[in-house]
Coordinates of C-alpha atoms in Angstrom, one line a residue:
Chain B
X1 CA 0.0 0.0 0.0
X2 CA 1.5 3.2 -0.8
X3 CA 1.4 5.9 1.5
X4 CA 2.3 9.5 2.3
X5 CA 4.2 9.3 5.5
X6 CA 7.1 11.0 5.4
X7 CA 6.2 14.0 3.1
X8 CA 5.2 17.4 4.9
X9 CA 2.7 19.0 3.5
X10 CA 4.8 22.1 2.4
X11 CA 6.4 19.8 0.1
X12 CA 2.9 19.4 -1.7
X13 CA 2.3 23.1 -1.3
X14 CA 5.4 23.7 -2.6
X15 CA 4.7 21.5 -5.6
X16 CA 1.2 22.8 -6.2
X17 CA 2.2 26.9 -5.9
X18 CA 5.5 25.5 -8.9
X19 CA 2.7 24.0 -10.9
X20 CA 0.7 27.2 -10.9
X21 CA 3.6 29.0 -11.5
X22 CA 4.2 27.6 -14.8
X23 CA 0.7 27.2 -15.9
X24 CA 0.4 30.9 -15.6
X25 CA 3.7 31.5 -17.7
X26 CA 2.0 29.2 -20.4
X27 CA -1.4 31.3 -20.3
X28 CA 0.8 34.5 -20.4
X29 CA 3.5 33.6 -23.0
X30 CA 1.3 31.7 -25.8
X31 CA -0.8 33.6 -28.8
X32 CA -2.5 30.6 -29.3
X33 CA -6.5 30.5 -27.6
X34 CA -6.0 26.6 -27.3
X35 CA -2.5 26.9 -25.8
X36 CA -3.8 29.7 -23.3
X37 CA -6.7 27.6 -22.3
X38 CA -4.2 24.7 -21.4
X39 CA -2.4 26.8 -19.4
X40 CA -5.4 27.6 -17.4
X41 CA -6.2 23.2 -17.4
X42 CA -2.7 22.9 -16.0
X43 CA -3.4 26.2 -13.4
X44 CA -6.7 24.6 -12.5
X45 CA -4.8 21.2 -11.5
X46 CA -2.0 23.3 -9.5
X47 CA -5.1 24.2 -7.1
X48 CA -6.7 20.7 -6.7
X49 CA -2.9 19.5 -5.4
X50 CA -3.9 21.6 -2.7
X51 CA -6.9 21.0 -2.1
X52 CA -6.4 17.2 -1.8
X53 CA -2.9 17.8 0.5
X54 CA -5.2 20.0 2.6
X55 CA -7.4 17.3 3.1
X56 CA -5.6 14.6 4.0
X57 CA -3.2 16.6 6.5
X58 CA -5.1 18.9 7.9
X59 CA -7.5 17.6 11.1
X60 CA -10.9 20.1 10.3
X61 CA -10.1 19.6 6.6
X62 CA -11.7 16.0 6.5
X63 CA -13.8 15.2 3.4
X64 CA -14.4 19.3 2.2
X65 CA -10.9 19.4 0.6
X66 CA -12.0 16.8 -1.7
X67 CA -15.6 18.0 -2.0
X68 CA -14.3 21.3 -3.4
X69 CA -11.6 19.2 -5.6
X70 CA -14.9 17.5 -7.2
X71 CA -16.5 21.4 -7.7
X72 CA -13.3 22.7 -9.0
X73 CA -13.0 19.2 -11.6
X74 CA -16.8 20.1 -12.8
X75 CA -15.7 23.9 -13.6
X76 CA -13.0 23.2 -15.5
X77 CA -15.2 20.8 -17.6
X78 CA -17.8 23.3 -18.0
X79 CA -15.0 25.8 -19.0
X80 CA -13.1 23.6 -21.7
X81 CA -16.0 22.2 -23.2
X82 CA -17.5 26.1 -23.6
X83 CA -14.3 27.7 -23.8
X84 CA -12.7 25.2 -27.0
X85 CA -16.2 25.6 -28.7
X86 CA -15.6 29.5 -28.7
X87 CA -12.5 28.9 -30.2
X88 CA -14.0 27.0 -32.7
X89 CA -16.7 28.9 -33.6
X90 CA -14.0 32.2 -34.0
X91 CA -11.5 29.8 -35.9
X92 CA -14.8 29.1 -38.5
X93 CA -15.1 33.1 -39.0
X94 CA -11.7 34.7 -38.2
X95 CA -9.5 31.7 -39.9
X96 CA -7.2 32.3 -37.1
X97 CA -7.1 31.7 -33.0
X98 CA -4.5 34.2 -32.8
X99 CA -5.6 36.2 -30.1
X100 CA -3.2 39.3 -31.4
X101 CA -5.5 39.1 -34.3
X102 CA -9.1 38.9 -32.6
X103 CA -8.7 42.2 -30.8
X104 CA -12.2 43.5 -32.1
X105 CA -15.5 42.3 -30.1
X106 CA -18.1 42.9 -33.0
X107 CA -18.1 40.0 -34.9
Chain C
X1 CA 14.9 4.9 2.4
X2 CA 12.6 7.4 2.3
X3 CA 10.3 5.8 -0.8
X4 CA 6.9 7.8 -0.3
X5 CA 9.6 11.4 -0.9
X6 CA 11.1 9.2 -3.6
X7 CA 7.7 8.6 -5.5
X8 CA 6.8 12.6 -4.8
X9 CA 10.4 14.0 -6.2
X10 CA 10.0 11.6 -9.2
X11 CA 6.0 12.6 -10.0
X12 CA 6.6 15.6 -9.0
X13 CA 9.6 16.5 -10.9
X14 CA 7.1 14.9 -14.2
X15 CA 4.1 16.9 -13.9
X16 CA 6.4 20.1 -13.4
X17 CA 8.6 19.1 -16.4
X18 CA 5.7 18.5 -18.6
X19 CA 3.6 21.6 -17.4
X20 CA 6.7 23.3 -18.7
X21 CA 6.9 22.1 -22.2
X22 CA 3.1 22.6 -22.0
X23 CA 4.4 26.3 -21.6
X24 CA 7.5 26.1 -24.3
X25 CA 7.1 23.5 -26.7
X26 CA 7.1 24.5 -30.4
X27 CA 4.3 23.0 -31.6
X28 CA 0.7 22.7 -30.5
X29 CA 0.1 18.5 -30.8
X30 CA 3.1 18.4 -29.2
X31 CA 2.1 20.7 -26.2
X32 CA -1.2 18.9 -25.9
X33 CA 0.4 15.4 -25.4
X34 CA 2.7 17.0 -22.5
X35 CA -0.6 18.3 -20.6
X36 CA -1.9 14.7 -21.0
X37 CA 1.4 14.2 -19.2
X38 CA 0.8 16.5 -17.0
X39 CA -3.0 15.4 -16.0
X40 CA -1.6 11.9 -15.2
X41 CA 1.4 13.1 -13.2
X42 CA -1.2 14.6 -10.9
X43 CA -3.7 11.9 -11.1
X44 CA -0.6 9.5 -9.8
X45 CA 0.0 12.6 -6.7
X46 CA -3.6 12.0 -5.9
X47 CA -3.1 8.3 -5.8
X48 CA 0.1 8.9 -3.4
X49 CA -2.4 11.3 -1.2
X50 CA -4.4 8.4 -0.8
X51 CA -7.1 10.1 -2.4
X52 CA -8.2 7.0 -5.0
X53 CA -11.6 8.0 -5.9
X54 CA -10.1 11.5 -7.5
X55 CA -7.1 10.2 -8.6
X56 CA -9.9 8.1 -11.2
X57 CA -11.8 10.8 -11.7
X58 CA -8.6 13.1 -12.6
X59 CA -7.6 10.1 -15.2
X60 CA -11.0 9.8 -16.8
X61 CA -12.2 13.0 -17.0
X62 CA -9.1 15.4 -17.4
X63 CA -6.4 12.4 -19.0
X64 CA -9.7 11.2 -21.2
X65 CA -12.6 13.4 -21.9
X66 CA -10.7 17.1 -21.0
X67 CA -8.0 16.0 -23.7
X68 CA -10.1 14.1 -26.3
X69 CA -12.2 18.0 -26.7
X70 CA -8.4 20.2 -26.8
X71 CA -7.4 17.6 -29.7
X72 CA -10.5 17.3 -31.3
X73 CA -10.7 21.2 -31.3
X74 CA -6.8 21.7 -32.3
X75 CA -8.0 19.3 -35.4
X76 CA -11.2 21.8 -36.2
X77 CA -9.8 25.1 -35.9
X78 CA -8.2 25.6 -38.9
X79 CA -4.8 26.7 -38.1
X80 CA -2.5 28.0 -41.1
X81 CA 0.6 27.4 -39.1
X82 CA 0.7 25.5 -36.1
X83 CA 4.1 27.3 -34.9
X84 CA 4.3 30.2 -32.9
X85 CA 4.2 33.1 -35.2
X86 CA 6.0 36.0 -35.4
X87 CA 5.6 38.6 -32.4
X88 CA 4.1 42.2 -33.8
X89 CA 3.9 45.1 -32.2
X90 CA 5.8 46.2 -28.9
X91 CA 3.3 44.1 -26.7
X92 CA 4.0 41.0 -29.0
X93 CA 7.8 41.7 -28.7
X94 CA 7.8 42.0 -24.7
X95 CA 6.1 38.2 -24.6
X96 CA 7.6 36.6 -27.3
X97 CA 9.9 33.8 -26.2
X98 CA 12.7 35.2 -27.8
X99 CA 12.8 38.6 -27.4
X100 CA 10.7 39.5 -24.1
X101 CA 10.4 37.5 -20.6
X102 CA 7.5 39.5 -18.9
X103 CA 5.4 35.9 -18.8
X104 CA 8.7 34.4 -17.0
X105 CA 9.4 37.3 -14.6
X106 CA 5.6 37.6 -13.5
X107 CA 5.6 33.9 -13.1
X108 CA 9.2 33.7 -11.5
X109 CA 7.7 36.9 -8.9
X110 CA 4.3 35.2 -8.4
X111 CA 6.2 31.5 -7.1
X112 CA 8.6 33.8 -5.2
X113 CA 5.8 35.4 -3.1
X114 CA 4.2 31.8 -2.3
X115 CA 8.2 30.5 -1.4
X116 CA 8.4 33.3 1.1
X117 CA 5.2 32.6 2.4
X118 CA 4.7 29.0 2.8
X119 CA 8.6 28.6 4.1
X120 CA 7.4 31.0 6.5
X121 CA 4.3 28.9 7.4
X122 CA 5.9 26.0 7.3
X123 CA 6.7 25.0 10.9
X124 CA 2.7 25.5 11.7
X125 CA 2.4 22.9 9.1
X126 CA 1.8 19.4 9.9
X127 CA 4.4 16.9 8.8
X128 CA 2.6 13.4 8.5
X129 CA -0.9 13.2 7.0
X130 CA -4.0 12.2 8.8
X131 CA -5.1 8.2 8.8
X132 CA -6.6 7.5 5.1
X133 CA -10.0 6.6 4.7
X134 CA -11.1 3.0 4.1
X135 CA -13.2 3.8 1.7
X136 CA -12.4 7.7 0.1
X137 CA -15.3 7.4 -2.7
X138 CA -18.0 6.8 0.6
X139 CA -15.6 9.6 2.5
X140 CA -16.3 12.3 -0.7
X141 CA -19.7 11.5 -1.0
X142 CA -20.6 12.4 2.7
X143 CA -19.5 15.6 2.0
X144 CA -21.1 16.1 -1.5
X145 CA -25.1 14.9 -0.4
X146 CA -25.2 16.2 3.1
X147 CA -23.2 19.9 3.2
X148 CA -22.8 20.8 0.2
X149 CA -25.6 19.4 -1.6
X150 CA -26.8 22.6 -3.0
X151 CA -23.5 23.4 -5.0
X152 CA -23.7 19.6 -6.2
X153 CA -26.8 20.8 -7.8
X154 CA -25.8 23.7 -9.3
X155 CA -22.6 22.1 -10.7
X156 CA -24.8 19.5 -12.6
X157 CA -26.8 22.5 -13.8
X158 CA -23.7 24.4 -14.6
X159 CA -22.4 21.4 -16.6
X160 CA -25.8 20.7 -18.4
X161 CA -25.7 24.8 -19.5
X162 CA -22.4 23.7 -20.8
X163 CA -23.2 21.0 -22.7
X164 CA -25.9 23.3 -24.2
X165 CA -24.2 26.3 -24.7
X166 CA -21.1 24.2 -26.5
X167 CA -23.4 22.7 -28.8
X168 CA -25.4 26.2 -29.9
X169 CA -21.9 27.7 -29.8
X170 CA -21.0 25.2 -32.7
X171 CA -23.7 24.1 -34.6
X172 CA -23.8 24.9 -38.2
X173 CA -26.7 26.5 -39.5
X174 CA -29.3 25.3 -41.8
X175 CA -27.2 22.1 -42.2
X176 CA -24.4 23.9 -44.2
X177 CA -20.8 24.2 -44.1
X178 CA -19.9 27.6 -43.6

């Protein structure tokens, strides 16, 4: 059975603030709409380390961190399913998902 | 032998290392394969947290369905050039990989900020974790039907407005290929 003993749970903390870390330089440094939403997959996963460490370590954080782990798994659904049809949808009219390129709202 | 710090460092290091070609690699197929790399890294830190039921859940819905939709819409959107084009314009030139590191520096600052803070938490921290549930898919679902049953129901309506609004969003109208 594997088990956690014997990792603090600064180490995870650590590890999940890293992981945002770079999914924010992804969102910030790509022009692409699909790369920029990964970025935000990869942020959105950074925060669910957390949730689950806090959960498991902390005594009053019992069964909530992973309740809020299940909300945050059902956003980020909601928002790649919606989000990668709008890009889509703007790649059918634009012919691009350059996001230097779609700086006008009126379609 | 520490193994538990061994299997963290090594998972660890993965997701990381993938996140960060997620961030810098060239082209877009290849960056989507590497956050599939990345969604199993932290479904295997969920299975070292002892947390099994979202360690599935993390496989089957961010390893499958999340990256079957990113492919499937890196295959529709019609992309002239999957490279990273040219930067334009000063704002282009400051984030461009080669010429600017604004994204690098904010992110670098931002994980600087959390260093200083958590290292300065960390002896209020506890070091071992708490006794795993037997049974963690019973232990979530306690918590998802009794408190928090309200926001259960609104994320299953949140999800079905989803699923709507993603096929309005890309329907094609009277049957024809625009």
């Amino acid at each position: 059975m594997i088990a956690v003993q014997g990792v603090p749970l600064v180490d995870f903390l650590l590890l999940g603030a890293l992981l945002f870390c770079v999914g924010l330089f992804a969102a910030l440094r790509r022009s692409n709409a699909i790369m920029i939403l990964m970025g935000i997959e990869v942020m959105l996963n950074a925060v669910n380390i957390n949730l689950v460490a806090f959960s498991r370590y902390l005594p009053r954080g019992g069964d909530r961190g992973q309740a809020f782990a299940v909300f945050v798994l059902a956003v980020a659904a909601a928002e790649a399913a919606v989000g990668l049809a709008m890009v889509i949808i703007v790649s059918r009219r634009r012919g691009t998902i350059e996001i230097e390129e779609i700086s006008d709202m009126r379609g | 032998m520490n193994w538990p710090m061994v299997a963290f460092v090594v998972l660890g290091g993965i997701t990381v290392y993938s996140g960060w070609r997620v961030a810098t690699a060239p082209l877009v197929t290849h960056a989507a394969l590497f956050l599939a790399v990345t969604f199993a890294g932290v479904g295997g830190l969920f299975f070292l947290l002892q947390a099994d039921f979202l360690a599935a859940v993390q496989l089957l819905l961010y390893a499958g369905a999340v990256m079957t939709v990113v492919i499937f819409a890196i295959m529709l959107s019609e992309m002239k050039d999957i490279e990273e084009p040219r930067p334009r314009g000063w704002l282009g030139a400051l984030r461009s990989p080669s010429l600017g590191a604004l994204p690098f520096i904010g992110a670098v600052l931002l994980f600087a900020v959390m260093l200083v803070v958590y290292l300065r938490g960390a002896p209020a921290l506890p070091v071992t974790p708490l006794p795993a549930p037997t049974n963690s898919t019973v232990f979530i679902a306690g918590a998802l039907f009794k408190i928090y049953a309200l926001p259960f129901e609104v994320a299953s309506v949140l999800l079905l407005a989803a699923m709507i609004g993603a096929i309005i969003l890309t329907r094609v109208e009277g049957g024809r290929r625009r």
